[in-house]
Coordinates of C-alpha atoms in Angstrom, one line a residue:
M1 CA 13.6 22.7 -55.8
S2 CA 12.9 26.2 -57.1
S3 CA 13.5 29.1 -54.8
I4 CA 9.7 30.0 -54.8
R5 CA 8.9 26.5 -53.5
I6 CA 11.6 26.9 -50.8
F7 CA 10.1 30.2 -49.7
T8 CA 6.6 28.5 -49.5
V9 CA 7.9 25.6 -47.4
I10 CA 9.6 28.1 -44.9
L11 CA 6.4 30.0 -44.4
Q12 CA 4.3 26.9 -43.9
T13 CA 6.8 25.5 -41.3
H14 CA 6.9 28.8 -39.4
R15 CA 3.1 28.8 -39.3
F16 CA 3.0 25.4 -37.8
L17 CA 5.5 26.3 -35.1
M18 CA 3.4 29.4 -34.2
C19 CA 0.4 27.3 -33.1
S20 CA 1.0 23.6 -32.4
W21 CA -2.7 22.9 -31.8
R22 CA -5.6 23.3 -34.2
F23 CA -7.1 26.7 -34.4
Y24 CA -10.3 27.8 -36.2
R25 CA -9.1 31.2 -37.4
M26 CA -6.1 33.5 -37.1
P27 CA -7.4 37.0 -36.8
F28 CA -5.4 40.2 -35.9
D29 CA -6.1 42.8 -33.3
N30 CA -4.4 45.6 -35.2
V31 CA -4.6 45.2 -39.0
L32 CA -2.8 48.5 -39.4
G33 CA 0.3 46.7 -38.5
F34 CA 0.4 45.3 -42.0
L35 CA 1.4 48.8 -43.2
G36 CA 4.9 47.6 -42.3
L37 CA 4.9 45.5 -45.4
L38 CA 5.5 48.7 -47.3
G39 CA 9.1 48.2 -46.2
L40 CA 9.4 45.6 -48.9
I41 CA 9.2 48.2 -51.6
P42 CA 12.6 49.9 -50.8
L43 CA 14.2 46.5 -50.2
I44 CA 13.2 45.2 -53.6
I45 CA 14.3 48.5 -55.3
L46 CA 17.7 48.3 -53.6
Y47 CA 18.1 44.7 -54.8
L48 CA 17.1 45.7 -58.4
I49 CA 19.6 48.6 -58.7
K50 CA 22.4 47.1 -56.7
P51 CA 25.4 46.1 -59.0
K52 CA 26.5 42.6 -58.4
P53 CA 29.9 41.4 -59.7
K54 CA 29.8 38.2 -61.6
E55 CA 32.7 35.9 -62.4
I56 CA 32.7 34.8 -66.1
K57 CA 35.0 32.2 -67.6
I58 CA 35.9 33.0 -71.3
P59 CA 37.6 30.2 -73.4
T60 CA 40.8 31.2 -75.1
L61 CA 39.9 29.7 -78.4
M62 CA 36.4 30.9 -78.8
F63 CA 33.6 33.0 -77.2
M64 CA 30.6 31.3 -75.9
V65 CA 27.4 32.6 -77.3
R66 CA 24.7 32.6 -74.7
E67 CA 21.0 33.0 -75.3
K68 CA 19.7 36.3 -74.1
E69 CA 17.1 36.1 -71.4
S70 CA 14.4 38.7 -70.8
K71 CA 15.5 41.5 -68.5
L72 CA 12.5 40.9 -66.1
K73 CA 13.2 37.2 -65.8
S74 CA 16.9 37.9 -65.0
L75 CA 16.0 40.3 -62.2
I76 CA 13.5 37.9 -60.6
K77 CA 16.1 35.1 -60.6
K78 CA 18.6 37.5 -59.2
M79 CA 16.4 38.1 -56.1
L80 CA 15.0 34.6 -55.6
F81 CA 18.3 32.9 -55.6
D82 CA 19.7 35.3 -53.0
P83 CA 19.3 33.8 -49.5
L84 CA 20.0 37.2 -47.9
F85 CA 17.1 38.8 -49.8
L86 CA 14.8 36.0 -48.8
L87 CA 15.8 36.4 -45.1
Q88 CA 15.2 40.1 -45.1
V89 CA 11.8 39.7 -46.8
L90 CA 10.8 37.2 -44.2
I91 CA 12.0 39.5 -41.4
I92 CA 9.9 42.4 -42.7
I93 CA 6.8 40.2 -43.1
L94 CA 7.1 38.8 -39.5
I95 CA 7.7 42.3 -38.1
S96 CA 4.6 43.5 -39.8
A97 CA 2.6 40.5 -38.7
S98 CA 3.7 41.0 -35.1
M99 CA 2.7 44.7 -35.2
A100 CA -0.8 43.4 -36.3
K101 CA -1.0 41.5 -33.0
P102 CA -2.0 38.0 -34.3
Y103 CA -3.8 35.4 -32.2
C104 CA -5.4 32.1 -32.7
I105 CA -8.5 30.6 -31.1
A106 CA -7.6 27.2 -29.7
E107 CA -9.1 24.5 -27.5
K108 CA -7.4 23.8 -24.2
I109 CA -8.3 21.7 -21.1
A110 CA -9.8 24.1 -18.6
G111 CA -7.9 24.7 -15.4
S112 CA -7.3 21.1 -14.2
E113 CA -3.7 22.0 -13.6
N114 CA -4.5 24.9 -11.3
V115 CA -7.6 24.2 -9.1
A116 CA -8.8 26.0 -6.0
I117 CA -11.4 24.3 -3.8
V118 CA -13.6 26.5 -1.7
L119 CA -14.7 24.2 1.1
D120 CA -17.6 25.4 3.3
V121 CA -16.8 24.7 7.0
S122 CA -19.6 26.8 8.5
A123 CA -22.1 25.6 11.1
S124 CA -24.8 24.6 8.7
M125 CA -22.5 22.0 7.2
Q126 CA -23.0 20.0 10.4
A127 CA -26.6 19.3 9.3
K128 CA -27.5 15.6 9.0
D129 CA -30.1 15.7 6.3
V130 CA -27.6 13.7 4.2
L131 CA -25.7 11.0 6.0
P132 CA -23.4 11.0 7.9
S133 CA -23.5 14.9 7.4
R134 CA -23.3 17.6 4.8
F135 CA -19.6 18.2 5.7
D136 CA -18.7 14.5 5.3
K137 CA -20.3 14.6 1.8
A138 CA -18.4 17.8 1.0
I139 CA -15.1 16.2 2.0
E140 CA -15.9 13.3 -0.3
I141 CA -16.4 15.6 -3.2
A142 CA -13.3 17.7 -2.4
K143 CA -11.1 14.5 -2.3
N144 CA -12.4 13.5 -5.7
V145 CA -11.5 16.9 -7.1
V146 CA -8.0 16.8 -5.5
S147 CA -7.3 13.4 -7.0
K148 CA -7.9 14.7 -10.5
S149 CA -6.0 17.9 -10.2
G150 CA -2.5 19.1 -10.7
K151 CA -1.5 21.9 -8.3
V152 CA -4.4 22.3 -5.8
S153 CA -5.3 25.1 -3.3
I154 CA -7.9 24.7 -0.6
I155 CA -9.7 27.6 1.0
L156 CA -11.9 27.1 4.1
A157 CA -15.0 29.2 4.0
A158 CA -16.2 30.3 7.4
K159 CA -16.9 33.8 8.8
H160 CA -13.3 34.6 8.0
P161 CA -11.9 32.5 5.0
A162 CA -8.6 30.8 5.6
V163 CA -6.1 29.1 3.2
L164 CA -5.5 25.4 4.1
V165 CA -3.0 24.8 1.3
E166 CA -1.8 26.9 -1.6
K167 CA -0.8 25.4 -4.9
G168 CA 0.2 22.2 -3.2
D169 CA 0.7 18.6 -4.1
P170 CA -2.5 16.5 -4.3
K171 CA -1.2 13.9 -1.9
A172 CA -0.4 16.5 0.8
A173 CA -3.8 18.2 0.2
L174 CA -5.6 14.8 0.7
A175 CA -3.9 14.3 4.0
L176 CA -4.8 17.8 5.2
L177 CA -8.5 17.3 4.3
D178 CA -8.6 14.5 6.8
S179 CA -7.7 16.9 9.5
V180 CA -10.4 19.5 8.8
G181 CA -13.7 19.7 10.6
P182 CA -16.7 22.0 10.5
L183 CA -16.9 25.1 12.8
D184 CA -19.8 26.8 14.5
T185 CA -19.6 30.1 12.6
P186 CA -21.7 31.5 9.8
T187 CA -20.2 31.3 6.3
N188 CA -18.8 33.9 3.9
L189 CA -18.6 32.3 0.5
V190 CA -18.1 35.6 -1.4
D191 CA -14.8 36.5 0.4
A192 CA -13.7 32.9 0.1
M193 CA -14.2 33.0 -3.7
E194 CA -12.3 36.3 -3.9
L195 CA -9.4 34.7 -2.0
A196 CA -9.5 31.7 -4.4
R197 CA -9.5 34.0 -7.4
S198 CA -6.3 35.7 -6.2
I199 CA -4.6 32.4 -5.8
V200 CA -5.5 30.5 -9.0
E201 CA -5.1 33.6 -11.2
K202 CA -5.8 33.4 -15.0
D203 CA -6.9 30.2 -16.7
G204 CA -7.5 28.4 -13.3
R205 CA -10.6 26.7 -12.0
I206 CA -12.5 27.1 -8.8
V207 CA -14.8 24.5 -7.3
V208 CA -17.1 25.6 -4.5
V209 CA -18.4 22.8 -2.3
S210 CA -21.1 24.1 0.0
D211 CA -24.8 23.8 1.0
F212 CA -25.0 27.5 -0.1
V213 CA -26.8 28.6 3.0
A214 CA -24.9 31.9 2.6
K215 CA -25.0 35.6 2.8
G216 CA -23.8 37.7 -0.2
D217 CA -24.4 37.5 -3.9
I218 CA -22.4 34.4 -4.9
L219 CA -23.9 34.4 -8.4
L220 CA -22.5 37.9 -9.0
E221 CA -19.2 36.8 -7.6
K222 CA -19.1 33.9 -10.0
K223 CA -19.6 36.3 -12.9
L224 CA -16.7 38.5 -11.7
V225 CA -14.5 35.4 -11.4
N226 CA -15.5 34.2 -14.9
A227 CA -14.5 37.6 -16.3
N228 CA -10.9 36.8 -15.3
N229 CA -11.0 33.7 -17.5
I230 CA -11.5 31.4 -14.5
M231 CA -14.0 28.6 -14.5
V232 CA -16.3 28.2 -11.5
D233 CA -18.2 25.0 -10.5
F234 CA -20.8 24.8 -7.8
A235 CA -21.1 21.4 -6.0
K236 CA -24.1 21.5 -3.6
V237 CA -24.5 19.2 -0.7
G238 CA -27.6 18.9 1.5
N239 CA -31.4 18.6 1.0
N240 CA -34.3 20.4 2.7
G241 CA -33.4 19.7 6.3
K242 CA -35.8 20.2 9.2
N243 CA -34.8 22.4 12.1
V244 CA -36.0 24.2 15.2
G245 CA -33.3 26.4 16.7
I246 CA -32.3 29.1 19.1
V247 CA -31.6 32.3 17.1
D248 CA -31.4 35.0 19.8
L249 CA -30.5 35.4 23.4
K250 CA -30.8 38.4 25.7
R251 CA -30.2 38.8 29.4
I252 CA -31.4 41.5 31.8
G253 CA -30.2 40.7 35.3
S254 CA -31.0 37.1 36.0
T255 CA -33.8 37.0 33.4
V256 CA -33.0 35.6 30.0
Y257 CA -35.1 36.0 26.9
V258 CA -34.6 33.1 24.4
T259 CA -35.9 33.4 20.9
L260 CA -36.6 30.1 19.2
R261 CA -37.6 29.7 15.5
N262 CA -39.5 26.9 13.9
Y263 CA -38.3 26.5 10.2
D264 CA -40.6 23.6 9.5
E265 CA -43.9 23.6 7.7
D266 CA -45.7 22.1 10.8
N267 CA -46.3 23.0 14.4
R268 CA -43.5 21.9 16.7
N269 CA -44.0 21.2 20.4
V270 CA -40.7 22.3 22.0
V271 CA -39.4 21.7 25.5
L272 CA -36.7 24.1 26.7
K273 CA -34.7 23.2 29.7
V274 CA -31.8 24.9 31.6
L275 CA -28.9 23.1 33.1
N276 CA -26.6 24.7 35.7
N277 CA -23.5 22.7 36.6
N278 CA -25.1 19.7 34.7
A279 CA -28.2 19.9 37.0
E280 CA -31.6 20.7 35.5
V281 CA -32.9 23.9 37.2
L282 CA -35.8 24.9 34.8
K283 CA -38.0 23.3 32.2
V284 CA -40.7 25.0 30.0
D285 CA -42.6 23.9 27.0
E286 CA -44.5 25.6 24.2
S287 CA -46.0 24.9 20.8
V288 CA -44.3 27.0 18.1
Q289 CA -46.2 27.8 14.8
P290 CA -44.6 26.9 11.5
K291 CA -42.2 29.4 10.0
S292 CA -42.4 31.6 13.1
S293 CA -40.6 32.5 16.3
Y294 CA -41.4 32.4 20.0
V295 CA -39.7 34.1 22.9
F296 CA -39.2 32.1 26.1
I297 CA -38.8 34.2 29.3
L298 CA -36.6 32.4 31.8
E299 CA -36.6 34.1 35.1
N300 CA -34.3 33.9 38.2
L301 CA -31.6 31.8 36.5
P302 CA -28.9 30.8 39.0
L303 CA -25.4 32.3 39.0
G304 CA -22.7 30.6 37.0
R305 CA -22.7 28.6 33.8
N306 CA -26.2 27.9 32.4
V307 CA -26.8 25.8 29.3
I308 CA -30.1 26.1 27.6
E309 CA -31.2 23.1 25.6
I310 CA -34.0 22.2 23.2
E311 CA -35.7 18.8 23.7
S312 CA -37.8 17.4 20.9
N313 CA -38.9 13.9 19.9
L314 CA -39.3 15.0 16.3
R315 CA -36.6 15.1 13.6
D316 CA -34.1 17.9 13.9
D317 CA -31.3 17.8 11.3
F318 CA -29.2 20.7 12.8
P319 CA -28.2 20.1 16.4
T320 CA -25.8 23.0 16.7
D321 CA -28.4 25.6 17.4
N322 CA -30.2 23.4 19.9
Q323 CA -28.0 24.7 22.7
A324 CA -27.2 28.1 24.0
Y325 CA -24.8 29.2 26.7
I326 CA -25.1 32.1 29.1
Y327 CA -23.0 33.0 32.2
I328 CA -24.6 35.0 35.0
K329 CA -22.0 36.7 37.2
K330 CA -24.3 38.1 39.9
S331 CA -27.9 38.6 40.3
K332 CA -27.8 42.3 41.3
Y333 CA -25.1 45.0 41.4
K334 CA -24.5 47.1 44.5
V335 CA -24.9 50.9 44.0
L336 CA -23.8 53.4 46.6
V337 CA -25.5 56.8 46.3
L338 CA -23.8 59.9 47.8
C339 CA -26.7 62.3 48.2
E340 CA -28.5 64.9 50.4
K341 CA -32.1 64.1 49.5
K342 CA -34.0 60.9 50.2
D343 CA -35.2 60.3 46.7
S344 CA -34.5 61.1 43.0
H345 CA -35.7 60.1 39.6
I346 CA -32.4 58.4 38.8
R347 CA -32.6 56.1 41.9
K348 CA -36.2 55.1 41.0
A349 CA -35.2 54.3 37.4
L350 CA -32.2 52.2 38.6
L351 CA -34.4 50.2 41.0
A352 CA -36.8 49.6 38.1
T353 CA -34.1 47.8 36.1
N354 CA -34.1 45.0 38.7
L355 CA -30.4 44.9 38.2
V356 CA -29.2 46.8 41.3
T357 CA -29.6 47.2 45.0
I358 CA -29.2 50.7 46.3
E359 CA -27.6 51.9 49.5
E360 CA -27.9 55.7 50.2
S361 CA -25.2 57.4 52.1
Y362 CA -25.9 60.9 53.5
L363 CA -22.8 63.0 53.7
P364 CA -20.5 63.4 55.4
I365 CA -20.7 59.6 56.0
I366 CA -18.9 57.7 53.2
P367 CA -18.5 53.9 53.6
N368 CA -15.7 51.9 51.9
L369 CA -16.2 52.4 48.2
N370 CA -14.6 49.1 47.3
D371 CA -17.6 47.3 48.7
Y372 CA -19.7 48.6 45.8
D373 CA -19.9 48.0 42.1
I374 CA -21.2 51.5 41.2
V375 CA -21.0 54.9 42.9
L376 CA -23.6 57.5 42.1
V377 CA -22.8 61.1 43.0
E378 CA -25.8 63.4 42.9
N379 CA -26.1 67.2 43.5
V380 CA -24.2 67.5 46.8
S381 CA -22.5 70.5 48.4
I382 CA -18.7 70.0 48.4
D383 CA -18.7 71.3 52.0
L384 CA -20.3 68.0 53.1
F385 CA -17.4 65.8 51.7
P386 CA -14.8 64.7 54.2
P387 CA -11.2 65.6 53.4
G388 CA -9.6 63.3 50.8
S389 CA -13.0 62.1 49.6
F390 CA -12.4 63.2 46.0
D391 CA -9.0 61.4 45.9
D392 CA -10.7 58.3 47.2
I393 CA -13.3 58.4 44.5
A394 CA -10.7 58.9 41.8
K395 CA -8.7 55.9 43.1
F396 CA -11.8 53.8 43.2
V397 CA -12.5 54.4 39.5
K398 CA -9.0 54.0 38.3
N399 CA -8.7 50.7 40.1
G400 CA -11.8 49.3 38.3
G401 CA -14.8 50.9 39.9
N402 CA -17.7 52.6 38.1
L403 CA -18.8 56.2 38.7
I404 CA -21.9 58.2 37.7
V405 CA -21.8 61.9 38.4
A406 CA -25.3 63.4 38.0
S407 CA -24.9 67.0 38.9
N408 CA -25.0 70.6 37.7
N409 CA -22.9 71.8 40.7
F410 CA -19.9 73.5 39.1
E411 CA -17.6 73.2 42.2
L412 CA -18.4 69.6 42.7
L413 CA -17.7 68.8 39.0
K414 CA -14.4 70.7 39.2
N415 CA -13.2 68.6 42.1
L416 CA -14.0 65.4 40.1
E417 CA -12.8 66.8 36.8
S418 CA -9.7 64.5 36.7
I419 CA -11.8 61.4 36.2
L420 CA -14.8 62.9 34.3
P421 CA -15.0 62.6 30.5
V422 CA -15.6 66.4 30.1
T423 CA -14.2 69.7 31.2
V424 CA -17.1 71.8 32.6
N425 CA -17.4 75.5 32.3
N426 CA -19.2 77.8 34.8
K427 CA -21.8 78.9 32.3
V428 CA -25.4 77.9 32.4
E429 CA -27.3 77.4 29.1
E430 CA -30.7 76.1 28.1
G431 CA -31.4 73.9 25.1
V432 CA -33.0 70.8 23.6
V433 CA -31.2 67.5 24.2
T434 CA -30.7 65.3 21.2
R435 CA -29.0 61.9 20.6
A436 CA -25.4 62.5 19.7
I437 CA -24.6 58.9 18.6
V438 CA -26.5 55.7 18.1
N439 CA -25.1 52.9 20.1
E440 CA -26.2 50.2 22.5
I441 CA -27.1 52.8 25.2
T442 CA -29.0 55.3 23.0
K443 CA -30.6 53.3 20.2
D444 CA -33.9 52.7 22.0
V445 CA -34.0 56.0 24.0
E446 CA -36.1 59.0 23.1
F447 CA -34.5 62.4 23.8
N448 CA -35.8 65.8 22.4
F449 CA -36.6 67.6 25.6
K450 CA -35.4 70.9 27.1
T451 CA -33.0 71.3 30.0
T452 CA -30.6 73.7 31.7
Y453 CA -27.0 72.6 31.7
L454 CA -23.4 73.7 32.2
T455 CA -21.4 74.1 29.0
A456 CA -18.7 71.4 28.7
T457 CA -15.9 70.4 26.4
P458 CA -15.4 66.6 25.7
K459 CA -12.0 65.1 26.5
N460 CA -10.0 63.0 24.1
G461 CA -11.1 59.4 24.4
S462 CA -14.6 60.3 25.7
I463 CA -17.9 59.5 23.9
T464 CA -20.7 62.0 23.9
I465 CA -24.0 60.2 23.7
A466 CA -26.4 63.1 24.2
K467 CA -25.9 66.8 23.6
A468 CA -27.5 70.2 23.5
E469 CA -25.0 72.8 22.2
S470 CA -22.4 71.0 24.2
P471 CA -22.2 67.5 25.8
V472 CA -24.8 66.7 28.5
I473 CA -24.1 62.9 28.7
S474 CA -20.6 61.6 28.1
I475 CA -19.0 58.3 28.9
W476 CA -15.4 57.0 28.9
T477 CA -13.0 54.4 30.3
I478 CA -10.3 55.7 32.6
G479 CA -7.7 53.3 34.1
K480 CA -9.5 50.1 34.9
G481 CA -12.9 51.7 35.5
K482 CA -15.6 53.7 33.8
A483 CA -17.1 57.2 34.5
I484 CA -20.3 58.9 33.3
Y485 CA -21.1 62.6 33.3
Y486 CA -24.8 63.2 33.4
G487 CA -25.5 66.9 33.2
I488 CA -29.2 67.0 32.7
S489 CA -31.3 69.0 35.1
E490 CA -33.5 67.2 37.6
N491 CA -36.3 69.5 36.5
S492 CA -36.2 68.4 32.9
S493 CA -39.0 66.2 31.4
F494 CA -36.6 63.3 30.6
Y495 CA -37.8 61.2 33.5
Q496 CA -41.4 61.3 32.2
K497 CA -40.5 59.5 29.0
T498 CA -41.2 55.8 28.7
S499 CA -37.6 55.2 27.6
Y500 CA -36.1 56.7 30.7
P501 CA -35.9 53.4 32.6
I502 CA -34.5 51.8 29.5
F503 CA -31.7 54.4 29.4
W504 CA -30.6 53.6 32.9
L505 CA -30.9 49.9 32.2
K506 CA -28.4 50.3 29.3
I507 CA -26.2 52.5 31.5
V508 CA -25.9 49.7 34.1
E509 CA -25.3 47.1 31.5
W510 CA -22.5 49.2 30.0
L511 CA -20.9 49.9 33.3
E512 CA -20.9 46.3 34.4
S513 CA -19.8 44.8 31.0
S514 CA -16.2 43.8 31.3
K515 CA -13.6 45.0 28.8
I516 CA -13.8 41.7 27.0
G517 CA -17.6 41.5 27.2
D518 CA -20.0 38.9 28.7
S519 CA -21.1 37.1 25.5
Y520 CA -20.1 36.8 21.9
K521 CA -21.2 35.3 18.6
T522 CA -19.1 32.8 16.7
G523 CA -17.0 34.4 14.1
E524 CA -16.3 37.5 16.2
V525 CA -12.7 38.5 16.9
I526 CA -11.3 40.2 20.0
K527 CA -7.9 41.6 20.8
L528 CA -6.5 40.5 24.2
G529 CA -2.8 41.4 24.3
G530 CA -1.3 38.1 25.4
V531 CA -3.9 36.6 27.8
N532 CA -4.3 33.0 28.9
V533 CA -7.4 31.4 27.4
E534 CA -9.2 28.1 28.4
Y535 CA -11.7 26.3 26.3
D536 CA -12.8 22.7 26.3
S537 CA -9.9 21.6 28.5
K538 CA -7.4 23.3 26.3
K539 CA -5.2 26.2 27.5
F540 CA -3.3 28.7 25.3
N541 CA -2.0 32.2 25.3
T542 CA -3.0 34.6 22.5
D543 CA -3.1 38.2 21.5
T544 CA -6.1 37.8 19.2
L545 CA -9.0 35.4 19.8
L546 CA -11.3 34.2 17.0
F547 CA -14.4 32.5 18.4
E548 CA -14.9 29.4 16.1
K549 CA -16.8 27.1 18.5
T550 CA -19.8 27.6 20.8
G551 CA -19.5 27.2 24.6
F552 CA -17.8 28.8 27.6
Y553 CA -14.4 30.5 27.4
K554 CA -12.3 31.5 30.3
I555 CA -10.3 34.6 29.3
G556 CA -7.9 35.7 32.0
G557 CA -10.2 35.7 35.0
E558 CA -13.4 36.3 33.1
I559 CA -15.8 33.7 31.8
V560 CA -17.7 34.5 28.6
S561 CA -20.3 32.6 26.6
V562 CA -20.2 32.1 22.8
N563 CA -23.2 31.2 20.7
L564 CA -24.1 30.9 17.0
L565 CA -27.4 32.9 17.2
D566 CA -27.7 33.4 13.4
P567 CA -31.2 33.0 11.9
L568 CA -29.8 32.6 8.4
E569 CA -27.3 30.0 9.2
S570 CA -30.0 28.0 11.1
D571 CA -32.3 28.1 8.1
I572 CA -30.6 25.0 6.6
S573 CA -33.3 24.5 3.9
N574 CA -32.8 28.0 2.5
S575 CA -30.1 27.5 -0.2
V576 CA -29.3 30.4 -2.6
I577 CA -28.9 28.0 -5.5
A578 CA -30.8 25.0 -6.8
K579 CA -29.6 21.4 -6.6
T580 CA -26.6 20.9 -8.9
Q581 CA -25.3 17.7 -10.6
F582 CA -21.6 18.1 -10.2
S583 CA -18.9 16.0 -11.9
F584 CA -15.3 17.1 -12.0
E585 CA -14.3 16.0 -15.5
E586 CA -11.9 17.6 -17.9
K587 CA -13.6 20.4 -19.7
K588 CA -12.4 22.1 -22.9
K589 CA -12.8 25.7 -23.6
E590 CA -11.9 28.1 -26.4
V591 CA -9.1 30.5 -25.5
K592 CA -7.5 33.4 -27.3
E593 CA -3.8 32.6 -27.8
D594 CA -1.6 35.7 -28.5
L595 CA 1.1 34.9 -31.1
T596 CA 2.9 38.3 -31.0
D597 CA 5.7 37.1 -28.7
L598 CA 6.3 34.0 -30.9
L599 CA 6.7 36.2 -34.0
I600 CA 9.1 38.5 -32.2
V601 CA 11.3 35.6 -31.1
S602 CA 11.2 34.3 -34.8
V603 CA 12.4 37.8 -36.0
I604 CA 15.2 37.8 -33.5
L605 CA 16.3 34.3 -34.6
L606 CA 16.2 35.3 -38.3
V607 CA 18.2 38.5 -37.6
I608 CA 20.9 36.3 -35.9
G609 CA 20.8 33.9 -38.9
E610 CA 21.2 36.9 -41.3
I611 CA 24.3 38.1 -39.4
A612 CA 25.7 34.6 -39.3
Y613 CA 25.2 34.3 -43.1
L614 CA 26.9 37.6 -43.8
K615 CA 29.8 36.6 -41.7
W616 CA 30.1 33.2 -43.5
R617 CA 30.0 35.0 -46.8
G618 CA 32.7 37.4 -45.8
D619 CA 30.7 40.6 -46.0
I620 CA 31.4 41.4 -42.3

């Protein structure tokens, strides 16, 4: 075989090794890399001018006459029959080709060896518009995907996504799926898809199994995931289910406002009943218009655990929002007012909230403070306070009591300064009061009025909720209790505003809300610091509590209620994507396969071969 044919066979064999599957073309990302082929020129010149000793046998009897060959033909033979030259030429060609960054376009099976399943475990997956439920159908689809996958990851999509298994064995994943159930929280598919993307990495595949009753732009998230060369499949479960549900719940004293929404196209006659300790205490009914809401006002609910239930003879595919839970600690809070006058605007506003009973104490008489929930100190001369009174008030607050100081009396404020959220100065100013922060107390309150006030400096940890040039209303928590500084003059026009009673209603609600709160929504997280928790006959100790199910929780000595109350999650017919026909089959896709590393390895092997050849020949 001629040396030219040998050279051709070597190139063809190397090309086959570089890409074992069929590719449509072999382009290059950097064609300037082929300038490296110019290195062949000095190599060829060196071989042409290099003297090469040649052993010639001459017979003793006669000289052999040989036919002269052309000089050019002799030089070509000289190069082609030199293996070292061929190796060096091939090395230069491969180096140039690697500098050109070659790649091939090939077909590969898409992601079946690295699959992540995003499984929706939110509340709406409990809907029964498909039997036995949306979640059961989702589990069926997920198991089918797992059985056809290599390494599999499963992400549970609730309010806070969680990893059930990461790149695990299919058999183990199937067993874990049998232990999973739906939660009572809203869903968060976008964050779950982000988590899946970080796990499968490049060339993986994500399958999202959900009813797609979801917040967030999941179609945009799909594009972002696709940009990382990851396939995304949507497997939708559920039809257009029917539902009437409780979507909001508010309590003022013993009165509860229940917002119910009809998601159907027809009128729904709804009966709402209240159970206290499993006994029915109230029952009301109302016709609710299609695609609209209605607010039920439930007055004088008894103390303790109250369960509000929807009764309906018509089809309802989502039972989770048919119940709401509310715990009423006490009907009214006891307020002790330390005062000189018989009446004040603040006392009238507090009584209007229907949350409190008021007992007035005219100094120097002060009853036992521990018999009251809230102590209100108005403008009183310090000369009227019995000895030790200020220490008793400070002790009351630090042990868990609530204090409101509504005064512009500098001496009085100085004596209570240790427990107040501000340090007051003996300087009177006049200015316009504005909202300093928007929170649960101030969001519905109108300010913008003039008042005289003492200048004050807020303390670290306090919250100023209204101000002029300095704080005029500040709140904080001190010890186990709470204290409020109210520095607005009695002569201001604040009491004339319609939102004035609302302000004091919010103040009472804030004072009497415990550190862990009275009610929560599913999906919320609270930090407890190692507290015993009881729920559904289960007891455990935890630093952080995630509310995943509705109902009553006992946290330490406090009982709180947890509800879904999510209008979007209850709208089970409102899917963000249309019905999909999903089938988890092998899919092929074109991928760009970089060949640079393969060429570099080939160059290294050829260099090693060249060194071995030189050693065998005796040149080194």
